[in-house]
Amino acid sequence: MSKEKPSLPKGTRDFSPEVVGKRHYIFDIIKKTFQKFGFQPLETPTMENLSVLTGKYGDEGDQLIFKVLNSGDYLAKTTPADYEQGSKHLLRKISEKALRYDLTVPFARFVVMNRNEITFPFKRYQIQPVWRADRPQRGRYREFYQCDADVVGTKSLLCEAEIVLMIDEVLTNLGIIDFTIKINNRKVLTGIAEAIGNKGRESEICVAVDKLDKIGRKEVLNELSAKGFEEDNLKSLDLILFDFETDKDLPNDLSLSSNLHSFSNHFSNSIDGLQGINELKEVITYIEKLNKSALSRLTFDPTLARGLSYYTGCIFEVKVNNVNMGSISGGGRYDNLTGMFGLPDVSGVGISFGVDRIYDVMEELNLFPESAQISTQVLIINFDASSEKHALPILQQLRNVNIATELYPDQVKLAKQMTYADQKKIPYVLLIGSEEIASGQLKLKNMRTGEQESLRLEDIMERLTR
Amino acid sequence: MSKEKPSLPKGTRDFSPEVVGKRHYIFDIIKKTFQKFGFQPLETPTMENLSVLTGKYGDEGDQLIFKVLNSGDYLAKTTPADYEQGSKHLLRKISEKALRYDLTVPFARFVVMNRNEITFPFKRYQIQPVWRADRPQRGRYREFYQCDADVVGTKSLLCEAEIVLMIDEVLTNLGIIDFTIKINNRKVLTGIAEAIGNKGRESEICVAVDKLDKIGRKEVLNELSAKGFEEDNLKSLDLILFDFETDKDLPNDLSLSSNLHSFSNHFSNSIDGLQGINELKEVITYIEKLNKSALSRLTFDPTLARGLSYYTGCIFEVKVNNVNMGSISGGGRYDNLTGMFGLPDVSGVGISFGVDRIYDVMEELNLFPESAQISTQVLIINFDASSEKHALPILQQLRNVNIATELYPDQVKLAKQMTYADQKKIPYVLLIGSEEIASGQLKLKNMRTGEQESLRLEDIMERLTR
């Protein structure tokens, strides 16, 4: 057995009890909202066949997939000839599986494999880790959780409206109140390409504009220029995208409609552009009838592009205001996700929450409630053999009424036992010494206030289950 | 993009919404029990450094570890010379990480890495998947969940008693009532080796006896004979282990003590053996004072060996009676688990639940309650534009009082919408046609009974939140 100092792989983390408690507090709120909107849980395996994952995330993504070696001594079965044919050939012989890179492609695979058993529209949520061999850096990990909800098998824009409402409910329930949900539509970007005289080149525009936050307006235009977009067209693009003034004097729901209305003026010659605007208007109409207040957090942002190539309709992104953090949620509509596995024409729309970023935001804003801590409620002090003997049935009775209770397992110094309660953030300590055994009145110490009271067990049980 | 028919890696599974609901029903009951006994959640990364995992599970285990290729084109960086040095050498150059094989070794690693921050005794539970490149077969998967609880940093036998109580509570709360918790102590096996004249050879006895269920009594003895155990000694072993008569006429708690008492007669010359028996007696004394009824499910089984080499004290195993299934839970005390990472003398004891087997048992015994199903409570039928418009605020009001509700997103035939409710097991359907819009009385259909009632929205809300 090796006795070297153990360590963690780069970009991975242990989650201590305190952190697990907080993370599951977030998961639970997300889950409850998804369920309230009719989404049901799905779980897919950690490993997928390489053929399922490869070619779905672009060349850059493919490089970041963690590949798993075939089991058994497959390397021994390779021949020098295999080796001479190069590493790609060799790789195919020794690795057929990989860790999932996101939850969307496994979801599409699941839908295609189970198309005959699934009732459409199929609303699923999925909360599982994914793995990417990215260079680890602050806030970017090689293993991280995604929380996705998707509905496939309907084109109804009610689904887009419900996604906005789910985002609004999740963040509000987490206590995050100052945030912006940006919305756009890929067809608006198609319309813009047409409007500036570059019909059909919206993907290139998307890829470049997606980098706006990172590289800035000027570099976006430079990148497009390098790709052969003409100066005049880029001037138009600059005007359309970046001189877009929101009507700040109007209440947000009116300004949203008025913004969309004025933006549609660019699309006198673009059917796609107009349709994009009309879809956005319909989404807003749904939201108005469901929960108008959510509109105050919604903004039309024509520079929202989202890099992923499979989006075809509305796209979303969420930022917390006044916090230095990238988007904490994003998603959109795709018309042909399952097409990659041979099942065309299944339109869907989905949203994904980034739990690591939400966690960091909540820490920064100090939003975790005490109840996010999973811990024991009462520690019974173990003074000596007689005290322990007396404590055992009390321990059992407290647990019988679902009070999480521990008896300190060893008869060690009181100070050590109190430190244990303190560090584990146990709110109550129960002391049963010879005096308490004689009187039947137990001493309950509130660890936060330091207050001590002598109480009968029944009263303690009543108080702690209230 | 590949358009071949997608498939799942061998030995892995998708969990559909129905199955996820049932699995989480099991997880939740296990979690609640662990928490009630003062255990806190820990999560460790999916990938561990190979140096952490290798050499911990025996040669056979090492073969079953799934290794992950280093990211980047590491194969391209290898040279023909690397290749000539053989596959083991090459493997070291291309793989440094692997998927965790169990939760125990990562736990030991966590304890050692965080020894200065942890408050001992440290009680943690961990519910995460593990991966083994075993040959897949019925009931054996390459990805499966373990649910472990361990306490390290105390030798108190109260912990062993609490493990028995946790097993008892988890299974009882799951509705599994007819089960047996087998208990033994490694020191009893040490004593037996001494008693038959093979002092110090208890590991070999453990390894052989561990196969009792699979190969039977005769083959166990044959295996030991092949290992050089003498005929006379094996005769003694046979008598001690297999002619052990339980006192069936006594109530179980008395028979337990009387069994232990009579078994101790073999150990007149073995201090270890006697200590094993005394530890078992002390565990039973604790249980008697905590929850005597659990003793009726507890049995002393001197043939219980458990293969893992790190156990040193009490060992446990749980079987469901009258169901054809291996053990659904097992564990034991280890005195030096963290020694493998250079931190000696941290005694601990743990238990692990096998969720896949528990799931199969519960399906066989039909024990899942309806509440294990995660689904929508009300589906609102979408007749036409006017009905949809009227439905939107109703949808919102139902959700506002936490009733999981969906409005069917498309205006399709009623039959199709009813099928959707039916297949998704939605218990109530709400019909809002022109008549209902006019009267304000909505039609609520109970999908199980087929009953229909006309009710005001307030009454529906009241009824469904009761």
Short mmCIF file of C-alpha atoms in Angstrom, two decimals, chain A residues 1-10 12-18 20-21 23-24 27 31 35-49 51-52 54-56 63 65-73 75-83 87-88 90-91 94-95 97 99-100 106 109-110 112-115 117-125 128-129 131 133 142-143 145 151 153-156 158-159 162 165 169 285-286 289-291 309 336 339-342 373-376 382 388-389 391-393 395-396 398-411 416 419-421 423-424, chain B residues 1-10 12-18 20-21 23-24 27 31 35-49 51-52 54-56 63 65-73 75-83 87-88 90-91 94-95 97 99-100 106 109-110 112-115 117-125 128-129 131 133 142-143 145 151 153-156 158-159 162 165 169 285-286 289-291 309 336 339-342 373-376 382 388-389 391-393 395-396 398-411 416 419-421 423-424:
data_model
loop_
_atom_site.label_atom_id
_atom_site.label_comp_id
_atom_site.label_asym_id
_atom_site.label_seq_id
_atom_site.Cartn_x
_atom_site.Cartn_y
_atom_site.Cartn_z
CA MET A 1 0.00 0.00 0.00
CA SER A 2 1.29 3.44 -0.89
CA LYS A 3 1.81 5.79 2.01
CA GLU A 4 2.48 8.92 0.01
CA LYS A 5 0.43 11.97 0.89
CA PRO A 6 -2.89 11.63 -0.90
CA SER A 7 -4.24 14.44 -3.08
CA LEU A 8 -7.19 15.33 -5.32
CA PRO A 9 -7.09 15.41 -9.13
CA LYS A 10 -6.76 18.96 -10.50
CA THR A 12 -12.02 18.43 -8.57
CA ARG A 13 -13.32 19.06 -5.06
CA ASP A 14 -14.43 17.37 -1.88
CA PHE A 15 -17.64 18.81 -0.46
CA SER A 16 -17.59 18.92 3.32
CA PRO A 17 -20.84 18.42 5.28
CA GLU A 18 -21.41 22.17 5.55
CA VAL A 20 -23.12 19.62 0.90
CA GLY A 21 -25.91 21.04 3.07
CA ARG A 23 -25.56 22.77 -2.20
CA HIS A 24 -28.54 20.52 -1.54
CA PHE A 27 -30.80 21.62 -5.54
CA LYS A 31 -36.16 20.51 -7.96
CA GLN A 35 -41.74 19.56 -10.25
CA LYS A 36 -44.34 22.27 -9.71
CA PHE A 37 -44.18 23.01 -13.44
CA GLY A 38 -44.70 19.33 -14.33
CA PHE A 39 -41.11 18.25 -15.01
CA GLN A 40 -40.07 14.75 -13.94
CA PRO A 41 -36.59 13.52 -12.98
CA LEU A 42 -34.33 11.56 -15.32
CA GLU A 43 -30.87 10.15 -14.57
CA THR A 44 -28.46 8.91 -17.20
CA PRO A 45 -25.17 7.02 -16.71
CA THR A 46 -21.87 8.78 -16.03
CA MET A 47 -20.24 7.01 -18.96
CA GLU A 48 -21.58 7.28 -22.50
CA ASN A 49 -20.28 5.54 -25.59
CA SER A 51 -19.82 7.57 -30.50
CA VAL A 52 -22.69 9.26 -28.65
CA THR A 54 -18.06 12.78 -30.25
CA GLY A 55 -18.91 15.45 -32.81
CA LYS A 56 -21.61 17.10 -30.72
CA GLN A 63 -10.84 17.87 -26.94
CA ILE A 65 -14.08 15.03 -23.21
CA PHE A 66 -12.60 12.72 -20.55
CA LYS A 67 -12.11 9.31 -22.16
CA VAL A 68 -12.23 6.10 -20.16
CA LEU A 69 -9.90 3.18 -20.89
CA ASN A 70 -11.52 -0.09 -21.81
CA SER A 71 -11.39 -2.52 -18.92
CA GLY A 72 -9.03 -5.43 -18.95
CA ASP A 73 -5.49 -5.06 -20.27
CA LEU A 75 -3.16 -2.04 -24.15
CA ALA A 76 -1.52 -5.45 -24.07
CA LYS A 77 -3.77 -6.52 -26.92
CA THR A 78 -2.58 -3.74 -29.19
CA THR A 79 0.21 -4.50 -31.64
CA PRO A 80 3.23 -2.47 -32.74
CA ALA A 81 1.35 -1.95 -36.00
CA ASP A 82 -1.48 -0.25 -34.09
CA TYR A 83 1.04 1.99 -32.50
CA SER A 87 -2.44 7.90 -31.52
CA LYS A 88 -5.93 8.38 -32.97
CA LEU A 90 -4.61 3.52 -30.96
CA LEU A 91 -7.14 5.54 -28.97
CA ILE A 94 -8.23 1.29 -26.13
CA SER A 95 -11.15 3.62 -25.35
CA LYS A 97 -16.43 5.24 -23.45
CA LEU A 99 -17.61 10.79 -19.11
CA ARG A 100 -20.68 12.84 -20.04
CA PRO A 106 -27.51 12.21 -23.06
CA ARG A 109 -29.96 9.99 -26.70
CA PHE A 110 -32.50 8.90 -24.08
CA VAL A 112 -34.33 8.66 -29.24
CA MET A 113 -33.74 5.28 -27.56
CA ASN A 114 -37.09 5.44 -25.74
CA ARG A 115 -39.20 7.27 -28.33
CA GLU A 117 -42.32 4.50 -24.52
CA ILE A 118 -42.18 8.24 -23.90
CA THR A 119 -45.36 10.30 -23.72
CA PHE A 120 -44.80 13.56 -25.56
CA PRO A 121 -44.56 16.42 -24.74
CA PHE A 122 -41.84 15.00 -22.48
CA LYS A 123 -40.87 17.29 -19.62
CA ARG A 124 -37.76 16.09 -17.81
CA TYR A 125 -35.33 17.58 -15.37
CA GLN A 128 -26.17 15.41 -12.28
CA PRO A 129 -22.46 16.17 -12.56
CA TRP A 131 -16.94 16.52 -16.65
CA ALA A 133 -11.01 18.62 -19.19
CA ARG A 142 -13.41 19.69 -14.14
CA GLU A 143 -16.38 18.14 -12.35
CA TYR A 145 -23.20 19.87 -11.58
CA VAL A 151 -39.54 19.91 -22.67
CA GLY A 153 -42.30 17.44 -28.47
CA THR A 154 -44.12 20.76 -28.58
CA LYS A 155 -43.49 24.10 -30.27
CA SER A 156 -45.81 26.00 -27.93
CA LEU A 158 -46.06 28.67 -23.41
CA CYS A 159 -42.95 26.58 -22.64
CA GLU A 162 -42.77 28.92 -18.22
CA LEU A 165 -41.28 31.89 -14.67
CA GLU A 169 -39.26 31.42 -8.99
CA THR A 285 -48.12 37.89 -23.63
CA TYR A 286 -48.09 34.49 -21.91
CA LYS A 289 -51.30 36.49 -18.15
CA LEU A 290 -49.45 34.16 -15.81
CA ASN A 291 -47.31 36.31 -13.56
CA SER A 309 -25.14 25.79 -32.63
CA ASN A 336 -33.66 19.38 -34.12
CA GLY A 339 -31.77 14.79 -35.26
CA MET A 340 -28.16 13.99 -34.31
CA PHE A 341 -29.38 10.49 -33.47
CA GLY A 342 -31.66 10.08 -36.44
CA GLN A 373 -26.98 23.19 7.70
CA ILE A 374 -27.57 19.45 8.18
CA SER A 375 -26.62 18.66 11.75
CA THR A 376 -27.55 17.06 15.01
CA ASN A 382 -21.33 11.35 28.40
CA GLU A 388 -24.32 6.92 30.03
CA LYS A 389 -26.62 4.20 31.27
CA ALA A 391 -28.76 8.59 28.85
CA LEU A 392 -29.41 5.61 26.56
CA PRO A 393 -33.22 5.44 26.87
CA LEU A 395 -31.36 9.18 23.47
CA GLN A 396 -33.82 6.68 22.07
CA LEU A 398 -35.58 11.85 21.49
CA ARG A 399 -34.90 9.97 18.27
CA ASN A 400 -38.35 8.39 18.45
CA VAL A 401 -39.86 11.83 17.99
CA ASN A 402 -37.45 12.55 15.11
CA ILE A 403 -35.08 14.82 16.99
CA ALA A 404 -31.59 14.20 15.56
CA THR A 405 -29.67 13.28 18.70
CA GLU A 406 -26.25 11.94 19.60
CA LEU A 407 -24.79 10.61 22.80
CA TYR A 408 -21.06 11.42 22.88
CA PRO A 409 -19.59 7.91 22.47
CA ASP A 410 -16.70 8.24 24.93
CA GLN A 411 -16.41 9.35 28.53
CA LYS A 416 -13.85 18.18 24.65
CA THR A 419 -16.06 21.65 21.60
CA TYR A 420 -17.54 18.80 19.57
CA ALA A 421 -21.03 20.32 19.88
CA GLN A 423 -17.75 22.76 15.98
CA LYS A 424 -20.56 20.60 14.66
CA MET B 1 -22.59 14.05 -36.64
CA SER B 2 -23.03 10.34 -36.39
CA LYS B 3 -26.52 9.08 -37.09
CA GLU B 4 -26.00 5.49 -36.01
CA LYS B 5 -28.45 4.12 -33.48
CA PRO B 6 -27.28 5.28 -30.07
CA SER B 7 -26.79 2.79 -27.24
CA LEU B 8 -25.69 2.59 -23.61
CA PRO B 9 -22.35 1.24 -22.39
CA LYS B 10 -22.61 -2.34 -21.09
CA THR B 12 -24.99 1.01 -17.25
CA ARG B 13 -28.59 2.19 -17.04
CA ASP B 14 -30.86 5.13 -17.67
CA PHE B 15 -33.30 5.76 -14.84
CA SER B 16 -36.69 6.87 -16.10
CA PRO B 17 -38.76 9.35 -14.03
CA GLU B 18 -40.71 6.52 -12.40
CA VAL B 20 -35.79 7.89 -10.16
CA GLY B 21 -38.80 8.61 -7.95
CA ARG B 23 -34.82 5.29 -5.95
CA HIS B 24 -34.96 8.67 -4.27
CA PHE B 27 -32.28 7.43 -0.58
CA LYS B 31 -30.60 9.88 4.62
CA GLN B 35 -29.13 12.33 10.00
CA LYS B 36 -31.23 11.36 12.99
CA PHE B 37 -28.22 9.46 14.33
CA GLY B 38 -25.94 12.48 13.88
CA PHE B 39 -24.24 11.62 10.59
CA GLN B 40 -23.49 14.46 8.17
CA PRO B 41 -23.22 14.31 4.38
CA LEU B 42 -19.91 14.22 2.50
CA GLU B 43 -19.36 14.17 -1.26
CA THR B 44 -16.07 13.31 -2.95
CA PRO B 45 -15.13 13.63 -6.62
CA THR B 46 -15.91 10.95 -9.19
CA MET B 47 -12.28 10.76 -10.24
CA GLU B 48 -9.48 9.98 -7.79
CA ASN B 49 -5.78 9.86 -8.49
CA SER B 51 -2.23 6.34 -6.59
CA VAL B 52 -5.10 6.77 -4.12
CA THR B 54 -4.41 1.29 -6.53
CA GLY B 55 -3.43 -1.41 -4.07
CA LYS B 56 -6.48 -0.94 -1.84
CA GLN B 63 -8.30 -5.04 -12.36
CA ILE B 65 -10.92 -0.02 -11.65
CA PHE B 66 -12.03 2.15 -14.60
CA LYS B 67 -9.04 4.27 -15.63
CA VAL B 68 -9.44 7.67 -17.24
CA LEU B 69 -7.13 8.86 -20.01
CA ASN B 70 -5.17 12.01 -19.35
CA SER B 71 -6.65 14.94 -21.24
CA GLY B 72 -4.92 16.28 -24.29
CA ASP B 73 -3.31 13.99 -26.82
CA LEU B 75 -0.79 9.16 -26.58
CA ALA B 76 0.93 11.31 -29.17
CA LYS B 77 3.55 12.22 -26.58
CA THR B 78 4.50 8.61 -25.95
CA THR B 79 7.48 7.20 -27.84
CA PRO B 80 8.08 3.81 -29.45
CA ALA B 81 10.40 3.14 -26.52
CA ASP B 82 7.48 3.60 -24.10
CA TYR B 83 5.54 1.13 -26.12
CA SER B 87 1.48 -1.93 -21.45
CA LYS B 88 1.94 -1.26 -17.73
CA LEU B 90 2.54 2.88 -21.17
CA LEU B 91 -0.53 2.98 -18.96
CA ILE B 94 -1.37 7.97 -20.35
CA SER B 95 -3.59 7.58 -17.27
CA LYS B 97 -6.90 9.13 -12.69
CA LEU B 99 -13.33 6.40 -11.29
CA ARG B 100 -13.91 5.72 -7.60
CA PRO B 106 -12.15 8.20 -0.76
CA ARG B 109 -8.38 9.94 1.90
CA PHE B 110 -10.68 12.82 2.92
CA VAL B 112 -6.32 12.12 6.17
CA MET B 113 -6.25 15.25 4.00
CA ASN B 114 -8.51 17.16 6.41
CA ARG B 115 -7.38 15.69 9.73
CA GLU B 117 -10.09 20.62 10.33
CA ILE B 118 -12.23 17.61 11.22
CA THR B 119 -13.84 17.32 14.66
CA PHE B 120 -13.51 13.73 15.82
CA PRO B 121 -15.42 11.48 16.27
CA PHE B 122 -16.34 12.23 12.65
CA LYS B 123 -19.70 10.82 11.58
CA ARG B 124 -20.26 11.08 7.85
CA TYR B 125 -22.65 9.57 5.37
CA GLN B 128 -22.85 8.45 -4.47
CA PRO B 129 -22.29 6.12 -7.41
CA TRP B 131 -17.86 2.10 -10.82
CA ALA B 133 -15.50 -3.06 -14.55
CA ARG B 142 -20.84 -1.27 -13.74
CA GLU B 143 -22.26 1.91 -12.22
CA TYR B 145 -24.89 3.65 -5.87
CA VAL B 151 -17.90 7.05 12.29
CA GLY B 153 -12.16 8.43 15.85
CA THR B 154 -13.84 6.38 18.58
CA LYS B 155 -13.67 2.75 19.65
CA SER B 156 -16.95 2.92 21.57
CA LEU B 158 -22.16 2.26 21.16
CA CYS B 159 -21.39 2.91 17.47
CA GLU B 162 -26.29 2.32 16.61
CA LEU B 165 -30.44 0.32 15.07
CA GLU B 169 -34.92 1.69 11.26
CA THR B 285 -26.28 -4.72 26.06
CA TYR B 286 -26.34 -1.30 24.37
CA LYS B 289 -31.07 -0.38 26.60
CA LEU B 290 -31.84 1.55 23.43
CA ASN B 291 -34.37 -0.46 21.49
CA SER B 309 -9.11 -7.39 4.75
CA ASN B 336 -6.51 1.23 10.68
CA GLY B 339 -3.20 3.89 7.89
CA MET B 340 -3.08 3.31 4.12
CA PHE B 341 -2.51 7.07 3.78
CA GLY B 342 -0.09 7.41 6.66
CA GLN B 373 -44.03 8.75 -7.84
CA ILE B 374 -42.95 12.30 -8.71
CA SER B 375 -45.60 13.73 -11.00
CA THR B 376 -47.94 16.54 -11.78
CA ASN B 382 -56.25 23.01 -23.57
CA GLU B 388 -56.28 28.55 -22.89
CA LYS B 389 -56.63 32.25 -22.16
CA ALA B 391 -56.73 28.69 -18.03
CA LEU B 392 -53.54 30.73 -17.67
CA PRO B 393 -54.40 32.61 -14.45
CA LEU B 395 -52.67 27.55 -13.76
CA GLN B 396 -50.79 30.27 -11.92
CA LEU B 398 -52.80 26.48 -8.49
CA ARG B 399 -49.01 26.73 -8.65
CA ASN B 400 -49.10 29.61 -6.19
CA VAL B 401 -50.44 27.22 -3.56
CA ASN B 402 -47.79 24.64 -4.52
CA ILE B 403 -50.02 22.31 -6.50
CA ALA B 404 -47.90 20.87 -9.31
CA THR B 405 -49.94 21.82 -12.36
CA GLU B 406 -49.56 21.78 -16.11
CA LEU B 407 -51.56 23.29 -18.90
CA TYR B 408 -51.34 21.04 -21.95
CA PRO B 409 -49.23 23.24 -24.27
CA ASP B 410 -51.04 22.51 -27.53
CA GLN B 411 -54.65 22.60 -28.61
CA LYS B 416 -54.58 12.81 -26.71
CA THR B 419 -53.76 9.88 -22.62
CA TYR B 420 -50.99 12.25 -21.57
CA ALA B 421 -52.53 12.57 -18.08
CA GLN B 423 -49.56 7.83 -18.91
CA LYS B 424 -47.95 10.44 -16.69
#
